[in-house]
CSV table of C-alpha atoms and ligand atoms in Angstrom, one decimal:
chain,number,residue,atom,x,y,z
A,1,UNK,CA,10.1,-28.3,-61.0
A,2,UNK,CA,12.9,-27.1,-58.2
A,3,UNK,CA,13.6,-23.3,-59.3
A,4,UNK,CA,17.9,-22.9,-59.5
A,5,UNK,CA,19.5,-22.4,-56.9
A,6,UNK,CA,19.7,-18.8,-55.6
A,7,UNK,CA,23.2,-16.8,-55.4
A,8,UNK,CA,23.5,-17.5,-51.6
A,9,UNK,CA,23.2,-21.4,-51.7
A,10,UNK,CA,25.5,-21.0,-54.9
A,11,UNK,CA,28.2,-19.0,-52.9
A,12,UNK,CA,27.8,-21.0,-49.5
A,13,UNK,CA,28.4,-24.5,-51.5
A,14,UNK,CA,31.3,-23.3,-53.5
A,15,UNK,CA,32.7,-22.0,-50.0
A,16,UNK,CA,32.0,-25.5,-48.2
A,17,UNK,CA,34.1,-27.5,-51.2
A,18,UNK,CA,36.4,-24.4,-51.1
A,19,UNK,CA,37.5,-24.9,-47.3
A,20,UNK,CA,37.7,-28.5,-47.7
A,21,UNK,CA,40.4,-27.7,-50.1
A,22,UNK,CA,42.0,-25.1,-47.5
A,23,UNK,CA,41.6,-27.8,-44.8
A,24,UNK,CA,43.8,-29.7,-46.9
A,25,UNK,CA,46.4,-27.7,-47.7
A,26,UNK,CA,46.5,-26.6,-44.5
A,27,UNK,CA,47.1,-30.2,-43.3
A,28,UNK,CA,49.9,-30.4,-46.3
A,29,UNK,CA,51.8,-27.8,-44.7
A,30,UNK,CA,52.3,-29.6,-41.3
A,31,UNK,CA,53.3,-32.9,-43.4
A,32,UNK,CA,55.8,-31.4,-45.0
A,33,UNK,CA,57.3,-29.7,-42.3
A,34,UNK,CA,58.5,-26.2,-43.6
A,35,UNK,CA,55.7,-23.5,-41.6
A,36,UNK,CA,57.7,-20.6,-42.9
A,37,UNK,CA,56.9,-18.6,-39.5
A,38,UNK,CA,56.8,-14.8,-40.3
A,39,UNK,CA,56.3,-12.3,-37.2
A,40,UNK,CA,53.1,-9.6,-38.4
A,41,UNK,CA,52.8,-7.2,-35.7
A,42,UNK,CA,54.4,-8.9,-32.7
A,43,UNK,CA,55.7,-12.2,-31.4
A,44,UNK,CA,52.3,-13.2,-30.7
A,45,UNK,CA,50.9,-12.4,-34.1
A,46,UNK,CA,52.0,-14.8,-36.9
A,47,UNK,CA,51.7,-15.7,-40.6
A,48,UNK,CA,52.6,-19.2,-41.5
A,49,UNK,CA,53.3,-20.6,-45.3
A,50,UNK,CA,49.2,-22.3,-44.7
A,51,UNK,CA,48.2,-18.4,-43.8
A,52,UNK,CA,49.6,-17.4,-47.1
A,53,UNK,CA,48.6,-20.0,-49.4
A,54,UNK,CA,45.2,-20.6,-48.4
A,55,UNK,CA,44.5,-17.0,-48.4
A,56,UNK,CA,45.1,-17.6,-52.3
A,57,UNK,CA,43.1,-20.3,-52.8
A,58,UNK,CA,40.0,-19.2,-51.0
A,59,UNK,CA,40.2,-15.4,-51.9
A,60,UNK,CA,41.0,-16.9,-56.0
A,61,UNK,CA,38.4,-19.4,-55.9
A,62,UNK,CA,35.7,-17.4,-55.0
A,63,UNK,CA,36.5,-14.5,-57.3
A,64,UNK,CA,37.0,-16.3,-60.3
A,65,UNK,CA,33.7,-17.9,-59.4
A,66,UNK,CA,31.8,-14.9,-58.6
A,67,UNK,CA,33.6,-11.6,-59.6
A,68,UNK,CA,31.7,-9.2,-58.2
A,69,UNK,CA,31.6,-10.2,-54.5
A,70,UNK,CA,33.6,-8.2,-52.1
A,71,UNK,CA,36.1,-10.3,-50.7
A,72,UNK,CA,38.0,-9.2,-47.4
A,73,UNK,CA,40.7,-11.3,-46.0
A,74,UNK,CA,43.4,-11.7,-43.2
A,75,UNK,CA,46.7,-11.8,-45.5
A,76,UNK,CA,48.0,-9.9,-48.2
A,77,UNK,CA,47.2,-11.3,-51.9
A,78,UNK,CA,50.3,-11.5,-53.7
A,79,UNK,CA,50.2,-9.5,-57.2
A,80,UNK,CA,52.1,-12.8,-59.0
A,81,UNK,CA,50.0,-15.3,-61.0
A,82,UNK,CA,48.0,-17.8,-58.6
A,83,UNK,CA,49.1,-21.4,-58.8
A,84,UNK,CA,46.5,-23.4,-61.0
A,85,UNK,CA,46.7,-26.0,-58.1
A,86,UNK,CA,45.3,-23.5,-55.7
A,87,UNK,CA,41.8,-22.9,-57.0
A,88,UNK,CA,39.3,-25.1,-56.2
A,89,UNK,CA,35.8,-25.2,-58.7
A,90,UNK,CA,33.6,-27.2,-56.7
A,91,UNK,CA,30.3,-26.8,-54.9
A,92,UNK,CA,29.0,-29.1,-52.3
A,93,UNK,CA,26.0,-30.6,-53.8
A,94,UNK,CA,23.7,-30.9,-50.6
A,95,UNK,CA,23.8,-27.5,-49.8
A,96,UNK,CA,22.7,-26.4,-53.7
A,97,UNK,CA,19.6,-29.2,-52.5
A,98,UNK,CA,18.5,-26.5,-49.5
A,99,UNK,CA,15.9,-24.3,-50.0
A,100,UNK,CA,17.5,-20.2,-49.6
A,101,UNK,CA,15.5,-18.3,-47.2
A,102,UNK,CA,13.4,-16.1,-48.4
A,103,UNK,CA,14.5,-13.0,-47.5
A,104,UNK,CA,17.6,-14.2,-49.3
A,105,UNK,CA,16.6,-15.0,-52.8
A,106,UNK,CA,16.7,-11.7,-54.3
A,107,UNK,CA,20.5,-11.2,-53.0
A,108,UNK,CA,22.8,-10.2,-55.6
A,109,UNK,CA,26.3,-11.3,-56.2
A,110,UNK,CA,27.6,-7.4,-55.6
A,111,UNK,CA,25.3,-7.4,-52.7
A,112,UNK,CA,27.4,-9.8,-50.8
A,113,UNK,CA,30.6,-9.2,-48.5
A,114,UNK,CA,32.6,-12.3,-47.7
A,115,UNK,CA,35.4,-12.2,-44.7
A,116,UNK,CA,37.9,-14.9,-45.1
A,117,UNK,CA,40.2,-16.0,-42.0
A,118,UNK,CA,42.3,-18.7,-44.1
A,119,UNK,CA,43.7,-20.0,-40.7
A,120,UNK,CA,42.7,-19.2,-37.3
A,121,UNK,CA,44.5,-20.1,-34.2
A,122,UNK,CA,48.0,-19.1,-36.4
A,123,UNK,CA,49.4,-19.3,-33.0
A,124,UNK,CA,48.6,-22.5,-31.7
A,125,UNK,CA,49.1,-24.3,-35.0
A,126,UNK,CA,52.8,-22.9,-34.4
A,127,UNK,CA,53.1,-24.9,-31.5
A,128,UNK,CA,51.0,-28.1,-32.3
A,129,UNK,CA,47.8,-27.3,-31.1
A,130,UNK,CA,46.4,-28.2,-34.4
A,131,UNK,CA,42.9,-28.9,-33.4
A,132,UNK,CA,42.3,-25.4,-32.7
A,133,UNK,CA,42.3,-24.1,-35.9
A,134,UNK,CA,39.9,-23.5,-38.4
A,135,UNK,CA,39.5,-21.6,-41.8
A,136,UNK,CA,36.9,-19.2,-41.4
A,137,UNK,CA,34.7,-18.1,-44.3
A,138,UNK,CA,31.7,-15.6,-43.4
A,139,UNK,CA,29.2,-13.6,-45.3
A,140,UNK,CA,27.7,-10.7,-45.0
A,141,UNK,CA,24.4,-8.6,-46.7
A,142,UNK,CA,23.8,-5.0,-45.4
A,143,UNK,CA,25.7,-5.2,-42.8
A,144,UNK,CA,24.9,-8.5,-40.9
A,145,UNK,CA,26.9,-12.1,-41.3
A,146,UNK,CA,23.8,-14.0,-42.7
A,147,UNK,CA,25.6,-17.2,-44.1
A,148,UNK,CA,29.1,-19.2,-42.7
A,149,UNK,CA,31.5,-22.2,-43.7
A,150,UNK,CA,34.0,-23.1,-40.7
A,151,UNK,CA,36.9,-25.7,-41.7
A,152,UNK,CA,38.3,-27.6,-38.8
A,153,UNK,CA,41.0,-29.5,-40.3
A,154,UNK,CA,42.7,-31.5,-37.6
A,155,UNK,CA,38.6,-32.2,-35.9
A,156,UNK,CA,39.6,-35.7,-34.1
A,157,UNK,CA,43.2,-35.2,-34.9
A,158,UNK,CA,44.0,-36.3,-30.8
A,159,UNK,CA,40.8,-38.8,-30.6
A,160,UNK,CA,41.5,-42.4,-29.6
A,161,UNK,CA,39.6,-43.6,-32.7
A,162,UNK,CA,41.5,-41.6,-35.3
A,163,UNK,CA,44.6,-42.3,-34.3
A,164,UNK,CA,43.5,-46.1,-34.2
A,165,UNK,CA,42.5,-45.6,-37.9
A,166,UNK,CA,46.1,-43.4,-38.7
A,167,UNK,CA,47.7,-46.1,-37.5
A,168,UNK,CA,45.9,-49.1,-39.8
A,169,UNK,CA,46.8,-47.0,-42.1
A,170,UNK,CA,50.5,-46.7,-41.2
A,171,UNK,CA,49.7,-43.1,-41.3
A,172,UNK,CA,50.7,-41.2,-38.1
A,173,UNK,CA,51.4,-37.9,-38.9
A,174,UNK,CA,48.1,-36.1,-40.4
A,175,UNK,CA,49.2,-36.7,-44.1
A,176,UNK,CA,47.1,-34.7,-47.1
A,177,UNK,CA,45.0,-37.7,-47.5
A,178,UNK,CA,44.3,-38.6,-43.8
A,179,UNK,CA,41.0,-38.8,-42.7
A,180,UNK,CA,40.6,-35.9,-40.5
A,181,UNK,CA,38.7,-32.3,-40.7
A,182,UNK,CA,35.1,-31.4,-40.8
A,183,UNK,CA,33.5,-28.4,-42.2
A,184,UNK,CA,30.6,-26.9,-40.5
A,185,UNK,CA,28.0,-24.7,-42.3
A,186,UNK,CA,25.0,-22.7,-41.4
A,187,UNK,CA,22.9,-19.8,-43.0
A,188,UNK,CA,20.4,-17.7,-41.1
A,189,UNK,CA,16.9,-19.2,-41.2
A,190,UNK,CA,18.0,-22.2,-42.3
A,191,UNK,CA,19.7,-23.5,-39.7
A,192,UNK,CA,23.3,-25.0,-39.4
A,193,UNK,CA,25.0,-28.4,-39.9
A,194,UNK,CA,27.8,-30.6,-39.8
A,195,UNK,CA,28.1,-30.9,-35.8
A,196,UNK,CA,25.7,-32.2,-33.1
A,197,UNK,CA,24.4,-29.6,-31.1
A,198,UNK,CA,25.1,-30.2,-26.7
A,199,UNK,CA,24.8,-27.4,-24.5
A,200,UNK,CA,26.8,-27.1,-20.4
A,201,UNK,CA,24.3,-28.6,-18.0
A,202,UNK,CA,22.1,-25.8,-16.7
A,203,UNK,CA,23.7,-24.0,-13.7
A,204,UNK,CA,27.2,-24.6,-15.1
A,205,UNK,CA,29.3,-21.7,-15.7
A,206,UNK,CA,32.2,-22.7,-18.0
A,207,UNK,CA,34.2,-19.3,-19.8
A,208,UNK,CA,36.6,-20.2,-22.7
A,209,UNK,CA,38.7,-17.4,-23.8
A,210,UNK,CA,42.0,-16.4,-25.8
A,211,UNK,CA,45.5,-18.5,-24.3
A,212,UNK,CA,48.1,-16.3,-27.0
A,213,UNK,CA,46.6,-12.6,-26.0
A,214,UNK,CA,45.8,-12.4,-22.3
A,215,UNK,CA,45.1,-9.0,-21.0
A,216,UNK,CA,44.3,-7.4,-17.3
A,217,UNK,CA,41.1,-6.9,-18.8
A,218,UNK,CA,40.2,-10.2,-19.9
A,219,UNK,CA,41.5,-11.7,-16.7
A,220,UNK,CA,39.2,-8.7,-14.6
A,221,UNK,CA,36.0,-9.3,-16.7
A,222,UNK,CA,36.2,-13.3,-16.4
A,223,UNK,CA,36.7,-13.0,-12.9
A,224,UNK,CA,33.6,-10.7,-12.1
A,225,UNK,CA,31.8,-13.3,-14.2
A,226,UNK,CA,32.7,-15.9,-11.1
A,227,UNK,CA,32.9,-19.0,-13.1
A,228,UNK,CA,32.4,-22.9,-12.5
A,229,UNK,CA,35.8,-23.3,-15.0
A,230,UNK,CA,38.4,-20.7,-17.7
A,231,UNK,CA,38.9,-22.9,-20.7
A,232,UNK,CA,42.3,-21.0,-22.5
A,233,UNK,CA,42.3,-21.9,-25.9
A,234,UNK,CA,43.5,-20.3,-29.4
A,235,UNK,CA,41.6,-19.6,-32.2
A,236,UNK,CA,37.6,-17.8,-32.4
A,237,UNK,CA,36.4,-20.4,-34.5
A,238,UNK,CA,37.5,-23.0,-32.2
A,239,UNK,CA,35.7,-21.4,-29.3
A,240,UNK,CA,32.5,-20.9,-30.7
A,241,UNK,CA,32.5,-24.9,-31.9
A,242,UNK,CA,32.8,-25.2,-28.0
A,243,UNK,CA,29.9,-23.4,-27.2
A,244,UNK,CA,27.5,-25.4,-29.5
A,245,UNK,CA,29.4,-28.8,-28.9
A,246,UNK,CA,28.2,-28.0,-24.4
A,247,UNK,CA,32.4,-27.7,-23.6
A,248,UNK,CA,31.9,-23.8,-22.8
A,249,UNK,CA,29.2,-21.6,-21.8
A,250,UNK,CA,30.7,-18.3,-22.8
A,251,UNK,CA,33.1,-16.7,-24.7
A,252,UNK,CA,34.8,-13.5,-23.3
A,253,UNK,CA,37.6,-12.0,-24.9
A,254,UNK,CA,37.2,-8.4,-23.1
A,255,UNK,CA,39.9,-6.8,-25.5
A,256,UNK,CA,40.7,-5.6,-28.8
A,257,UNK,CA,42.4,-7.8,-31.0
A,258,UNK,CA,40.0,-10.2,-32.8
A,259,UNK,CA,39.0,-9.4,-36.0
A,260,UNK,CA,35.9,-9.1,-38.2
A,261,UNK,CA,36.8,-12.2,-40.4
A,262,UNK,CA,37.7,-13.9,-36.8
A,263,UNK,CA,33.8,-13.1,-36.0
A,264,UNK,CA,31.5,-13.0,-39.4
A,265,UNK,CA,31.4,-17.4,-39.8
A,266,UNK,CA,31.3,-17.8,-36.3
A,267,UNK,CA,28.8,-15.7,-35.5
A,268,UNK,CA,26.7,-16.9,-38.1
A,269,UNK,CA,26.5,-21.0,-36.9
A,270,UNK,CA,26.2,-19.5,-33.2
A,271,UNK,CA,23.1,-17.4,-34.5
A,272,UNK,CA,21.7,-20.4,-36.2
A,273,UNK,CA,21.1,-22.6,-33.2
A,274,UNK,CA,19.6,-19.7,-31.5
A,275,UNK,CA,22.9,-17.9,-29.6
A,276,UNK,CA,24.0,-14.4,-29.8
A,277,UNK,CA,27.4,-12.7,-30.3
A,278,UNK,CA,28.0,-9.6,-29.7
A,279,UNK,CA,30.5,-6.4,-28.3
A,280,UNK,CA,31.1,-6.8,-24.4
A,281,UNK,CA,29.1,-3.7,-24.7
A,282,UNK,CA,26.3,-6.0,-26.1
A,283,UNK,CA,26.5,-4.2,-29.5
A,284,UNK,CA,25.8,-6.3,-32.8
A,285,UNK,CA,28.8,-6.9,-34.7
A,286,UNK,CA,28.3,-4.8,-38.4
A,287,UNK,CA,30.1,-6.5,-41.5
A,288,UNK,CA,29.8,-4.2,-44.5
A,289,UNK,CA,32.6,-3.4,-46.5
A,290,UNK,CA,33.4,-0.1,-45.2
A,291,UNK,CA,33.6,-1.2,-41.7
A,292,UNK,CA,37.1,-1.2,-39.3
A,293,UNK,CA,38.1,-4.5,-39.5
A,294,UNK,CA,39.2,-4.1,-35.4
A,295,UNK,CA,36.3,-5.7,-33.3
A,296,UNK,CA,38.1,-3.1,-30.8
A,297,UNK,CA,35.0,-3.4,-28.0
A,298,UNK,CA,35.8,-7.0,-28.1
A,299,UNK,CA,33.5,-10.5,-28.2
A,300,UNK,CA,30.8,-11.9,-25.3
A,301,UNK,CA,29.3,-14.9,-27.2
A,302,UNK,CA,27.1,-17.6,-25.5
A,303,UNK,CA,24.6,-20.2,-26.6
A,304,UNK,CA,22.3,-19.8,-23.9
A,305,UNK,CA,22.1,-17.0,-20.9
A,306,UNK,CA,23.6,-14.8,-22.4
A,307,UNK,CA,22.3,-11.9,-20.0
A,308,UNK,CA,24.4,-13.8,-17.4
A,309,UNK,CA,27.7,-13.0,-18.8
A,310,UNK,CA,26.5,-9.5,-20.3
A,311,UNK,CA,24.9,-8.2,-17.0
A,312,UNK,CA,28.3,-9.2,-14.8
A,313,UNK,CA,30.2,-7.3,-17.1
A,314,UNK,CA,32.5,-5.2,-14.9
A,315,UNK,CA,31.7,-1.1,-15.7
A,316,UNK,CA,35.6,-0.1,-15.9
A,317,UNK,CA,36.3,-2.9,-18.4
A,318,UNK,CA,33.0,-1.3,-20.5
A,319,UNK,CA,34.8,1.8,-20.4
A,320,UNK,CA,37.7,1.0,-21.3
A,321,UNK,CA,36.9,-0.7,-24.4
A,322,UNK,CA,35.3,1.8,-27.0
A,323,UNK,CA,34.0,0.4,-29.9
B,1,LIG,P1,42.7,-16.0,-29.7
B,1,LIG,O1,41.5,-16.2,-28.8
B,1,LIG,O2,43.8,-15.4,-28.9
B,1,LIG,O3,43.0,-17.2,-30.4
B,1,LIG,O4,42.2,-14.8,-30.7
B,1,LIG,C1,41.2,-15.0,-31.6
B,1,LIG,C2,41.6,-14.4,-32.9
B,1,LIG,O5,41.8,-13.0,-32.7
B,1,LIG,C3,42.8,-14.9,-33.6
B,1,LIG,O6,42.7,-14.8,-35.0
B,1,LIG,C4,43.9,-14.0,-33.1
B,1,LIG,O7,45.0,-13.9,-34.0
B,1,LIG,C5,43.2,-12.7,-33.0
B,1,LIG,N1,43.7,-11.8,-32.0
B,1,LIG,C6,43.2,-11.7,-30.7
B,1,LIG,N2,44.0,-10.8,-30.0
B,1,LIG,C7,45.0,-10.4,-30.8
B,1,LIG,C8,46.1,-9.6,-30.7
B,1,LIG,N3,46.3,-8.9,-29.5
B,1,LIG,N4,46.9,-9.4,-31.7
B,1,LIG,C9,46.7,-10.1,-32.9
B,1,LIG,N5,45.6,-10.9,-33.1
B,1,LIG,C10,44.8,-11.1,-32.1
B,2,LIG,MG1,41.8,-15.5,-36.7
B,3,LIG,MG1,44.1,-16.0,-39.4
């Protein structure tokens, strides 16, 4: 008889069903017009009415679901009553079906740290660039993101096919209920899903990096780095799915800025198909509770060659970034 599933799998296929649900309310926010823009730190660094609410629902699901986690995310939780509409109580049945990993199964519920980005690319959804956002939902045990859910909610929002399909459905604008979004999963040792894995033809140097917060030293470590093509696009999320979809080869953001819930998911499908994110030092990322939430020495990520990238990078931008 198939043993119950272990707290991991239980957590990772609540958090699928739970950023479905973000996916669509961040989706319900565009429909109905009203992004309720507020300025965080700079003009560059926004919270939108979809930040705010799906911060709720995630953070609310999961801890009424499993109180003891740790639970880290972007947005402030408000102290009011949460919205019986927010929470979502479901659990994605084919990941309960997976077997845990091993060194898993004895994981307890206090064990476990989850980073929650309700909406990445806060920017570009702002101006309309809504397939570069995700919802980001990472977990960590002692230290190191082991398990990841990433929500892309407008995935094929400017493909030929879907907007055939919004159409026959007199749909055009990305309604709630419009077929759109994907969520991709993964766990360490398991593997990860929901994608088709394509890697840049061999040779092909092709960087993608940040388009909202440009910096000298992004600009001087991409350029030491001599590449084929600079893809500028928002959101961490986004880039990482164009490493393992073969549209980038790297990704170098050689500056502070990105944040440990920007990283912990991410990292976790690229480290499941066998690529490595790190520091631009080439440091591992550490996700425990107590840690700055800053990734201050920045992000080199690739799916393959990584000592490419890492070996070109330039020694004044290493020193200039301390970690
Ligand atoms: P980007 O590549 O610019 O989309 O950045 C990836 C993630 O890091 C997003 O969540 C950004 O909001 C965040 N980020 C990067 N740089 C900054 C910055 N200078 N200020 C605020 N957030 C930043
Ligand atoms: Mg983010
Ligand atoms: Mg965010």
């Amino acid at each position: 008889m198939a043993s119950s599933p272990t707290v991991l799998m239980r957590l990772v296929a609540s958090a699928y069903s739970i950023a479905q649900k973000a996916g669509t309310i961040v989706r319900r926010v565009i429909a109905e017009g009203d992004l309720g823009i507020i300025e965080k730190t700079c003009a560059t660094d926004l919270q939108t009415k979809a930040d705010r609410l799906v911060q709720v629902s995630i953070c609310s699901s999961l801890a009424r679901k499993f109180p003891k986690l740790t639970i880290i995310g972007e947005e402030d939780l408000p102290p009011e009553d949460v919205d019986q509409e927010l929470i979502e109580d479901g659990q994605w049945e084919e990941i309960l079906k997976q077997p845990c990993p091993s060194q898993y199964s004895a994981i307890k519920e206090e064990d476990l740290v989850v980073w929650v980005d309700p909406l990445d690319g806060t920017k570009e959804y702002t101006e309309g660039l809504l397939d570069n956002v995700t919802v980001l939902i990472g977990i960590a045990y002692e230290g190191k993101a082991i398990a990841g859910v990433i929500n892309q909610p407008y995935y094929n929002y400017q493909n030929d096919e879907n907007q055939k399909l919004r159409e026959s459905r007199n749909d055009a604008k990305a309604g709630p209920d419009a077929v759109l979004g994907r969520t991709i999963w993964g766990v360490l040792g398991l593997g990860a899903f929901g994608f088709q894995l394509k890697e840049v033809p061999a040779g092909k140097h092709i960087i993608t990096t940040t388009r909202s917060h440009n910096s000298q030293l992004v600009t001087d470590c991409i350029t030491a780095m001599n590449p084929d093509d600079v893809l500028r696009v928002g959101g961490a999320g986004n880039k990482i799915i164009q490493l393992i979809e073969g549209k980038a080869s790297a990704y170098v953001f050689a500056s502070p800025g990105c944040k440990k819930w920007d990283t912990c998911a991410p990292e976790v499908i690229l480290h499941a198909v066998g690529g490595k994110l790190t520091d631009i030092h080439g440091n591992a990322l550490q996700y425990n509770k107590e840690v700055k939430h800053m990734n201050s020495a920045g992000v080199l990520a690739t799916l393959r060659n990584y000592d490419y990238y890492a070996s070109r990078v330039p020694q004044s931008v290493k020193n200039a970034l301390v970690p």
